[in-house]
Short mmCIF file of C-alpha atoms in Angstrom, two decimals:
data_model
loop_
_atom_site.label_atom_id
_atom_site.label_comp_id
_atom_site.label_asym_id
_atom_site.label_seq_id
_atom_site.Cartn_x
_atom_site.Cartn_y
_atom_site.Cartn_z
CA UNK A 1 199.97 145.88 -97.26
CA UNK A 2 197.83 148.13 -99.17
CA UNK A 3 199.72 149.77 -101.90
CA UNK A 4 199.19 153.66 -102.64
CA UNK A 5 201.22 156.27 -104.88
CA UNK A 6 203.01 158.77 -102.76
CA UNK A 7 202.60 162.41 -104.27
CA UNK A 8 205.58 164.45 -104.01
CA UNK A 9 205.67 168.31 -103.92
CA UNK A 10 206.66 168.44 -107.77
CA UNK A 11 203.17 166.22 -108.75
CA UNK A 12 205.22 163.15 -109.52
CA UNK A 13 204.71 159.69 -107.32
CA UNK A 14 206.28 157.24 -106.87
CA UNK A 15 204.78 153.69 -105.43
CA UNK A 16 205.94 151.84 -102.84
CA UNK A 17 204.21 149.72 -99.51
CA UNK A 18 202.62 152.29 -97.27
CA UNK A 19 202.75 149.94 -93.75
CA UNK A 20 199.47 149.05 -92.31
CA UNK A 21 198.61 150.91 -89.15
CA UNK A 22 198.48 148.96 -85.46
CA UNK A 23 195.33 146.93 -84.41
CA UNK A 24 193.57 148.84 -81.97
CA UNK A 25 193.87 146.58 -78.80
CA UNK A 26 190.69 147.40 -77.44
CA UNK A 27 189.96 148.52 -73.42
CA UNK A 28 192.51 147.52 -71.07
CA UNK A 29 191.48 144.85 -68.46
CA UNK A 30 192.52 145.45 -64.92
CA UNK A 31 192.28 142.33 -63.16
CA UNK A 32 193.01 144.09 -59.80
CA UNK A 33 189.99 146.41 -60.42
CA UNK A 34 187.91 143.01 -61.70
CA UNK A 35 188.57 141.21 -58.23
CA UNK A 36 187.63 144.30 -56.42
CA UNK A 37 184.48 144.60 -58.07
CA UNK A 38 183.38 140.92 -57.75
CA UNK A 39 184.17 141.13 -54.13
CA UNK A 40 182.06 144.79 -53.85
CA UNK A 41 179.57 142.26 -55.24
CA UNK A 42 180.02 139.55 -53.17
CA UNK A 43 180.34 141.74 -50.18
CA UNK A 44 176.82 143.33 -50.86
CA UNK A 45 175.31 139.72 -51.10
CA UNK A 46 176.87 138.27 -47.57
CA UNK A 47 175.61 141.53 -46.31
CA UNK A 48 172.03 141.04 -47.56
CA UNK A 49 171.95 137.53 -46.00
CA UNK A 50 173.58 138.46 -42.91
CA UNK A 51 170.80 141.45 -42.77
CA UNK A 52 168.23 138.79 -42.92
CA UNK A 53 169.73 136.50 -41.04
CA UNK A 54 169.36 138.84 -37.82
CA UNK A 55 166.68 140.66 -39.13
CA UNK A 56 164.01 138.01 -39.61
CA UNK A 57 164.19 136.57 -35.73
CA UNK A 58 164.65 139.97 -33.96
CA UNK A 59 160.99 140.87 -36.47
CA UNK A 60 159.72 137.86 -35.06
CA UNK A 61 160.90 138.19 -31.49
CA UNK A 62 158.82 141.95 -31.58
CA UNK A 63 156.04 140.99 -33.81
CA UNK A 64 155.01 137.69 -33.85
CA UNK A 65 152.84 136.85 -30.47
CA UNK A 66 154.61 134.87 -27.78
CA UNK A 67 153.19 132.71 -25.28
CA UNK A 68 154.26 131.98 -21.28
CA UNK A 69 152.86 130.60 -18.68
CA UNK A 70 153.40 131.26 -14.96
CA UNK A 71 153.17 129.21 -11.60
CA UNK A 72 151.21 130.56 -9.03
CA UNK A 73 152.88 130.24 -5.32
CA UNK A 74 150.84 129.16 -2.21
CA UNK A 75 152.31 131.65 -0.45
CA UNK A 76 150.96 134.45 -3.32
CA UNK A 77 147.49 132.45 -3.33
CA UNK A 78 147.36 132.91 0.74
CA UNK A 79 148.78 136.68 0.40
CA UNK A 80 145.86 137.46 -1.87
CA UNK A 81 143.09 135.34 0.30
CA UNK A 82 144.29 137.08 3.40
CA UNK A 83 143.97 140.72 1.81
CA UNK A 84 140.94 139.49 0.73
CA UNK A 85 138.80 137.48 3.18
CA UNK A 86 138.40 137.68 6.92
CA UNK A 87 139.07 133.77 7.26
CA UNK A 88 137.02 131.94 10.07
CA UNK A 89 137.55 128.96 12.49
CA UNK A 90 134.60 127.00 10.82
CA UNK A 91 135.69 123.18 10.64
CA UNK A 92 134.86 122.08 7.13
CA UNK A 93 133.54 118.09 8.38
CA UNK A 94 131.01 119.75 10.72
CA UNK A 95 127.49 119.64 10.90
CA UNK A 96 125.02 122.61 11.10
CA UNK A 97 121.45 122.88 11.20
CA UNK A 98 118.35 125.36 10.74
CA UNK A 99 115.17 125.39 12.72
CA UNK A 100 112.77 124.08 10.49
CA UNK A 101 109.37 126.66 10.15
CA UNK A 102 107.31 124.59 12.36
CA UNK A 103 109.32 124.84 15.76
CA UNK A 104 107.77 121.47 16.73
CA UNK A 105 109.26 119.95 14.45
CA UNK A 106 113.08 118.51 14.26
CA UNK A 107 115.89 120.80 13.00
CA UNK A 108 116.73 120.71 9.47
CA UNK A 109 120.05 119.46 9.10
CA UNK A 110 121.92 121.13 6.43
CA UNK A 111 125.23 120.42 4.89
CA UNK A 112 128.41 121.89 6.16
CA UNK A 113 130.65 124.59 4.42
CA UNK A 114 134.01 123.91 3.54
CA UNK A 115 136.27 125.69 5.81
CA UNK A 116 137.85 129.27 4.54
CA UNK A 117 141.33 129.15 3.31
CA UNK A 118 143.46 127.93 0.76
CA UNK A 119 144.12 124.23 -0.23
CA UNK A 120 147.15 122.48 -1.65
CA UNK A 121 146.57 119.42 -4.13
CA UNK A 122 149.67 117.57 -5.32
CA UNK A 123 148.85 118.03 -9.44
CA UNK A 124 150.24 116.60 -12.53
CA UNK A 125 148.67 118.02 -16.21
CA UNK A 126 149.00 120.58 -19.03
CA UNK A 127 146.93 122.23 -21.21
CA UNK A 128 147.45 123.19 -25.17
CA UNK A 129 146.23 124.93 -28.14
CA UNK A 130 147.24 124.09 -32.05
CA UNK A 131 146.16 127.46 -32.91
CA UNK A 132 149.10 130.06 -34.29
CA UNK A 133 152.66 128.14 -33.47
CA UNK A 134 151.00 126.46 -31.11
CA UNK A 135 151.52 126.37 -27.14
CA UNK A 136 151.61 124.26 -24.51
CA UNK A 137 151.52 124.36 -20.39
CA UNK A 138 152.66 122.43 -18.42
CA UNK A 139 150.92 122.50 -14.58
CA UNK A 140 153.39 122.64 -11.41
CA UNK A 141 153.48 120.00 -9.07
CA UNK A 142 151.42 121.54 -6.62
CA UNK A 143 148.18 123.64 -7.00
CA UNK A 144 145.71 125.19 -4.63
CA UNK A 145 142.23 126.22 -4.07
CA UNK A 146 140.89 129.07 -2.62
CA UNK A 147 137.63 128.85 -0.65
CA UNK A 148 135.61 132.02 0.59
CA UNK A 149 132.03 131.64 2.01
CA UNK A 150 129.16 133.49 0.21
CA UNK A 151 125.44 134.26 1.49
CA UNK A 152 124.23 130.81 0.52
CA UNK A 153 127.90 127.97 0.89
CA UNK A 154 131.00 129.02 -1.14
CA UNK A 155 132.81 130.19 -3.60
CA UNK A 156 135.61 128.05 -4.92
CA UNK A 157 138.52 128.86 -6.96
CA UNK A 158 141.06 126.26 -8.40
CA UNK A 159 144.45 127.80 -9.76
CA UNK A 160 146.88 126.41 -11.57
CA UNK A 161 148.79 128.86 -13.55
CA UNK A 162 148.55 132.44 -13.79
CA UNK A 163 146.41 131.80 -17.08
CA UNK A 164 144.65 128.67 -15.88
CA UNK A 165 141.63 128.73 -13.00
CA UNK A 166 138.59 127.20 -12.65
CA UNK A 167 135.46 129.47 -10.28
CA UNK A 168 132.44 127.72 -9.02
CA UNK A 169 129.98 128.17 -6.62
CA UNK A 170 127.82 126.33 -4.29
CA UNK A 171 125.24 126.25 -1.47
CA UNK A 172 124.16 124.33 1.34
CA UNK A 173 120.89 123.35 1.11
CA UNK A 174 118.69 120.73 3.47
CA UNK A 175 118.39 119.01 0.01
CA UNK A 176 122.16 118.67 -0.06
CA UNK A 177 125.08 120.63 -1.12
CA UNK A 178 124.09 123.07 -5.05
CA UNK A 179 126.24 123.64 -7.63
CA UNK A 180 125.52 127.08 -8.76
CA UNK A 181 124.21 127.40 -12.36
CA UNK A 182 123.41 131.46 -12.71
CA UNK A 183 127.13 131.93 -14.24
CA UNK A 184 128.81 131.93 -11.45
CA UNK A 185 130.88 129.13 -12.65
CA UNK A 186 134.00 130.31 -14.66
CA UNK A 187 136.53 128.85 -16.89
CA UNK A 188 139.71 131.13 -17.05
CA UNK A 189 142.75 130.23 -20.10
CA UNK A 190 145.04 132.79 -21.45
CA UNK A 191 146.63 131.61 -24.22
CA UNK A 192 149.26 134.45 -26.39
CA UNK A 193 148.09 136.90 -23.88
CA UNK A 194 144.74 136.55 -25.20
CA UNK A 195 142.95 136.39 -21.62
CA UNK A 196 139.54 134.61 -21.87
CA UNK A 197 136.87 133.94 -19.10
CA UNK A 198 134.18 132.12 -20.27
CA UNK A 199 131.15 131.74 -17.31
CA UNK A 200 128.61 129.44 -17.52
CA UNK A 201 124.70 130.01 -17.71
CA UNK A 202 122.11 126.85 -16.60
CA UNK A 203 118.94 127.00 -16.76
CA UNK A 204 118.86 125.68 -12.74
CA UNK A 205 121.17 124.86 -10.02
CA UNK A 206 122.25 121.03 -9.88
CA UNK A 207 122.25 118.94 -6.72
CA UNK A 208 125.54 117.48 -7.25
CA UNK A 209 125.51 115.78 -3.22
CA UNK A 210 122.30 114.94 -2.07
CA UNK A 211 122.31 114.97 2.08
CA UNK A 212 123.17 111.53 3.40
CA UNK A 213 124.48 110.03 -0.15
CA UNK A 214 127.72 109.65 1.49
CA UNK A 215 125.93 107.53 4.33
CA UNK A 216 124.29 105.44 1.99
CA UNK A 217 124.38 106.05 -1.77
CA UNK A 218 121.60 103.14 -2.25
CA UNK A 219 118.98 104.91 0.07
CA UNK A 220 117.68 106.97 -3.30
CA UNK A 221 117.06 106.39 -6.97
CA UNK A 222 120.10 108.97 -8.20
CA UNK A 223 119.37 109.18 -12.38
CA UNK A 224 121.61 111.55 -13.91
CA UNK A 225 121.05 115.38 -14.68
CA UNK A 226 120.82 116.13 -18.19
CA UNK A 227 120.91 120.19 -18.17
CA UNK A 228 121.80 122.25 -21.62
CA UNK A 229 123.25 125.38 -20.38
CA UNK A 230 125.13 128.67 -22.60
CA UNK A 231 128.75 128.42 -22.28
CA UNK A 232 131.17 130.58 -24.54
CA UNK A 233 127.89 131.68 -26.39
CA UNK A 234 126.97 128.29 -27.46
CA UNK A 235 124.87 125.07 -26.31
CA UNK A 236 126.84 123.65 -23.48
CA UNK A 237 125.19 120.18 -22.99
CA UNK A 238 126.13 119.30 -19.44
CA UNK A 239 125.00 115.50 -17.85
CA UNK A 240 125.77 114.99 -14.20
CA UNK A 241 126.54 111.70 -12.20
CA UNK A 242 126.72 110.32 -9.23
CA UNK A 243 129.39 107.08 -9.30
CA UNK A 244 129.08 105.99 -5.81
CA UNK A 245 131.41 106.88 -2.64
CA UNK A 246 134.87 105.98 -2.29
CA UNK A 247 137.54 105.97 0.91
CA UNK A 248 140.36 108.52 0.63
CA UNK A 249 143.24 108.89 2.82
CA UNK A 250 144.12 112.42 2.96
CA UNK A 251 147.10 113.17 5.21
CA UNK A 252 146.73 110.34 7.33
CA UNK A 253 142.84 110.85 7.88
CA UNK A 254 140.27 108.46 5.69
CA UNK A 255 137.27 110.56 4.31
CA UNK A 256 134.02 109.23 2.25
CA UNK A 257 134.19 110.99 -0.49
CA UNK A 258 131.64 110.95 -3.06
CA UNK A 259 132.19 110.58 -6.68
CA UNK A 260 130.60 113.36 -8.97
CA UNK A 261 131.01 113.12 -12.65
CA UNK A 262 130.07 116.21 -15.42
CA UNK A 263 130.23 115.14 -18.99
CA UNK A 264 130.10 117.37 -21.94
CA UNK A 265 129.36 116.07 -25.38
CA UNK A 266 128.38 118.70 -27.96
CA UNK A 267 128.33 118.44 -31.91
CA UNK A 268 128.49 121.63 -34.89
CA UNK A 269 129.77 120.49 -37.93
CA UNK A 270 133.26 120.23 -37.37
CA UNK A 271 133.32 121.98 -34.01
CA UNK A 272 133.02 119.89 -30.73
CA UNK A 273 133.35 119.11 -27.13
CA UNK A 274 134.36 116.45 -25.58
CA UNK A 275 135.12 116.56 -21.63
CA UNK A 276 135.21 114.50 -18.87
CA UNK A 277 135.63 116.20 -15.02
CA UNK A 278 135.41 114.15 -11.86
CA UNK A 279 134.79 115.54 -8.00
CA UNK A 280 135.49 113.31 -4.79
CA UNK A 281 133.81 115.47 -2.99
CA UNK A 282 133.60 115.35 1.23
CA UNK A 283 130.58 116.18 3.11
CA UNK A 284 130.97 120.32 2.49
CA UNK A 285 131.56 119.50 -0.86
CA UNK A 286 135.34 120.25 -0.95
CA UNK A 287 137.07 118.17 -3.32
CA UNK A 288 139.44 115.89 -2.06
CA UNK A 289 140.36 115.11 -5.67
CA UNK A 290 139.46 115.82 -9.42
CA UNK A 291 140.54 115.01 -12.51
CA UNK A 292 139.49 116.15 -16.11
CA UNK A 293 139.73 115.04 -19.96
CA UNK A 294 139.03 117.72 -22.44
CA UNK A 295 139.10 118.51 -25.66
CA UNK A 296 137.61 120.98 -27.51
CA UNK A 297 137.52 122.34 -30.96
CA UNK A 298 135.75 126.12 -31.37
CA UNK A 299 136.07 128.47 -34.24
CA UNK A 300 138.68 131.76 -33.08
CA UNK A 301 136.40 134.04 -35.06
CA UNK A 302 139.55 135.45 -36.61
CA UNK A 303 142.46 132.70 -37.75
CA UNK A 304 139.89 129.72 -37.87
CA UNK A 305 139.49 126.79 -36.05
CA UNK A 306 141.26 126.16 -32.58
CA UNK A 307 141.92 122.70 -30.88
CA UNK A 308 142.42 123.02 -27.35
CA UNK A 309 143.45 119.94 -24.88
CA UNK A 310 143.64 119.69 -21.03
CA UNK A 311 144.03 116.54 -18.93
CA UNK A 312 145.38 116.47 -15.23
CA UNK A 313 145.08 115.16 -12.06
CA UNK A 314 145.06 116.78 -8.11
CA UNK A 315 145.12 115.25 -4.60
CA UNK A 316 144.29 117.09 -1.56
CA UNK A 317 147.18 117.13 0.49
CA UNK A 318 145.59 118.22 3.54
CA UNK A 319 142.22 118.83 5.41
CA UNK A 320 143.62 122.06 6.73
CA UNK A 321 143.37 124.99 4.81
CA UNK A 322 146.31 127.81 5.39
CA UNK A 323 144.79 130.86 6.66
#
């Protein structure tokens, strides 16, 4: 205690303790008030991560680009021919012929056209790109191919998906059935709804089935075609070979089929090509099977470099095309 001298009204003092005054306790802490504002805290943070939680897939459900892929139906394929195409009754293992100039002399005889229609192959394959997430397809169990004659043979299409044909064309010619090099042939992918159809520009149509091969694929001196066309603005160095004729059974019936091969090798730094497509191919030049390796690696022009990757299989399932 601190001592002091109390003054009294009359001047005089007199001493004594003077008690010291109370501590101040300082604020009062409400610990009801405390947990309510570490829960108002704790709320706000559960509600940030449950924000993002929903937030970030629904962003990349609507932003981010998605990939499908569809199956095509026979029945849609035949819808589309029909609407399309006034089909005819020609047989596709026929012979024609042409008089030749000289009317003294012997009638050309030129190749058959495959019949009008569409064709079922049983198929296994997919396709893929590395390029974004990445995306695969995978091809049904059953694709077709859709003939329609032109001025000079046929035009062939070979569907798999919705975003996967192949278009070629070719002619009949006394020389033997043409593959049609003027970019008529088409390669069609669609990958993250980015639809691309990439034709291809020789510098000359190739005889991929000379007339009579089939008969007797030793009867000629067959080297390879070496041709370096434009495909997807870019050297597309094509070779094409003839591998001798095999039996298939298709639906119960045996047909020669000949065995066309197209290679593609092509080197840019790090960008490449490397693919591998066979034909068995009858008389008209309808395949009665193909197969195909590829891979490919091609700069995007906007993300970089893209790998793509197709391998599959298909079997003609039968000689008769619906029409």
């Amino acid at each position: 205690p601190i001592t002091v001298r109390n003054v009294t009204a009359d001047g005089q003092g007199s001493g004594g303790p003077v008690p010291s005054a109370p501590a101040d306790p300082g604020p009062r802490i409400s610990w009801r008030g405390l947990r309510w504002g570490r829960w108002r805290r704790g709320t706000k943070i559960y509600f940030g991560i449950a924000v993002l939680v929903f937030a970030v897939p629904i962003a990349y459900l609507r932003f981010w680009p998605h990939d499908n892929s569809t199956a095509v139906d026979a029945g849609d394929v035949l819808d589309e021919f029909r609407q399309n195409t006034s089909p005819t009754t020609e047989p596709s293992l026929t012979t024609t012929s042409v008089s030749a100039p000289d009317s003294t002399a012997a009638p050309v005889q030129v190749p058959p056209r495959p019949a009008e229609g569409v064709y079922r192959y049983a198929t296994t394959g997919d396709e893929s790109v590395d390029i974004l997430t990445g995306s695969s397809h995978t091809y049904p169990a059953e694709t077709t191919l859709t003939v329609r004659h032109t001025e000079c043979g046929a035009m062939l299409t070979w569907t798999a998906l919705k975003e996967r044909s192949d278009t070629w064309g070719i002619c009949t010619t006394p020389e033997g059935i043409v593959w049609q090099g003027d970019g008529v042939a088409v390669w069609h992918h669609e990958f993250f709804g980015q639809d691309e159809r990439t034709p291809t520009y020789c510098p000359d149509d190739v005889l991929m089935l000379p007339s009579g091969y089939a008969d007797d694929p030793m009867a000629g001196m067959w080297e390879p075609t070496l041709m370096t066309c434009i495909c997807d603005d870019r050297d597309w160095p094509a070779t094409w070979e003839l591998l001798g004729v095999d039996e298939r059974v298709i639906d119960g019936v045996t047909v020669q089929a000949t065995h066309v091969r197209l290679t593609i090798t092509w080197r840019a730094g790090e960008f490449y090509e490397d693919s591998v497509i066979d034909y068995w191919l009858d008389r008209s030049g309808l395949p009665v099977a193909m197969s195909s390796t590829k891979v490919t690696r091609t700069d995007s022009g906007v993300i970089g470099a893209v790998t793509y990757r197709e391998q599959f299989t298909a079997e003609l399932l039968s000689l008769t095309p619906l029409t």
